[in-house]
Amino acid sequence: MTDAPHRLDCSAAALTANWRALARLSGAAACGAAVKADGYGLGATAVATRLADAGCRDFYVASWAEAAALAPALAGGAARIAVLHGARAADLALADLPGVRPVLSTAAQVRRWRDAGAGRACDVMVDTGMNRLGVAPAEVAEGLLDGLTLDTLTSHLACADDPGHPLNATQRARFAALTGRTAAKRMSLANSAGIALGASYHFDLTRPGLALYGGVPVAALGDVLRPVATVVAEVLQRRLVRAGETVGYNATWRAPADTAVVIANLGYADGYYRAFSDRGRAYAGDAALPVIGRVSMDLVALDATGVDVDEGDWLRFDPDLPAMAAASGTSQYELLTGLGRRLERRWA
Ligand SMILES: *Cc1c(COP(=O)(O)O)cnc(C)c1O
């Protein structure tokens, strides 16, 4: 892998700085980490071991397969893993993984866990208005959770990245109304953007994901977060495209004047989506090179006019997720989780 012509450079310093900033903003609440989808594409084990060293104790994955892959790396420490998609019947075979607990989200899951779990700890997701996963507050009031060894009562905000949306306050109030109504040791509501909504949203534990990885869900977090992952790729060829000639598939870009063009070893198969055609940007040193024409599966063309960059040199693609999302019309979440398998994740 080390000789590959492209990779993903990941900064442990930026990752831990982002977690510490979010922990500070979480005030008295503990700060966990969402590492589902293989750590938002960066590598769940690489992310979680570094954050555990920094003091993070609560890690969230989507499935038991993700939990089983991550658990050995955290074994022996104080960190715990919560499985957001609960416990299906098929998951019970894995349910004795040490330090792993489900976030139960349906009445059937609650009963299944109570029958099979032998008093083992669990979390419960309660739906306060997103209408995605979770039991209803009315079911909680009717005693559905009685007899569970309930660690954390959890809910999830639908509109935290839209601070003015009235659903935020509605969800917060519905969740706060459950305080003291269950045996839960802790309550947890806020994702990354929810942390920025203020102390009344923090409860006992926050669960950021995107912001750990340098995504900026709300402008209020823009000053405190740093990019973590940078795609770098080698230049395969430099060429001079004469005025009037075109570049790439379907000849969508036509040279207005003689133009120096470099072809880099990166494409949509690496998660550098076709939406970056004529919109993306890379850097050689401080010089910015705009993407021109269609992004191909494995290649992308950039305007290198006036920039001293040649075959064998490396380009850094723009790591600014909000800017990338705005340029491409793709969400910051998809940009991270779409990063291609063949990019080696190199941590430094
Ligand atoms: C993904 C997820 C998070 C993290 O959300 P971000 O917006 O990435 O911070 C937190 N809680 C739940 C339930 C999630 O599914």
CSV table of N, CA, C and O in Angstrom, one decimal, residues 67 108 188 218 305 321 346:
chain,number,residue,atom,x,y,z
A,67,ALA,N,-19.6,-3.4,16.4
A,67,ALA,CA,-19.1,-3.5,17.8
A,67,ALA,C,-18.1,-4.6,17.9
A,67,ALA,O,-17.1,-4.5,18.6
A,108,ALA,N,-40.4,-4.6,21.3
A,108,ALA,CA,-40.0,-6.0,21.1
A,108,ALA,C,-38.6,-6.2,21.5
A,108,ALA,O,-38.2,-7.2,22.1
A,188,SER,N,-29.0,11.3,27.4
A,188,SER,CA,-28.2,11.8,26.3
A,188,SER,C,-29.0,12.2,25.2
A,188,SER,O,-29.8,11.4,24.7
A,218,VAL,N,-22.9,23.4,12.1
A,218,VAL,CA,-23.5,24.7,12.3
A,218,VAL,C,-22.3,25.7,12.4
A,218,VAL,O,-21.3,25.4,12.9
A,305,THR,N,-2.3,26.3,-14.4
A,305,THR,CA,-1.7,27.5,-15.0
A,305,THR,C,-0.9,28.2,-14.0
A,305,THR,O,-1.4,28.6,-12.9
A,321,LEU,N,-14.5,20.5,4.7
A,321,LEU,CA,-15.8,19.8,4.4
A,321,LEU,C,-16.9,20.7,4.1
A,321,LEU,O,-17.7,20.4,3.2
A,346,ARG,N,-3.7,6.9,6.5
A,346,ARG,CA,-2.4,7.0,7.1
A,346,ARG,C,-2.4,8.1,8.2
A,346,ARG,O,-2.6,9.3,8.0
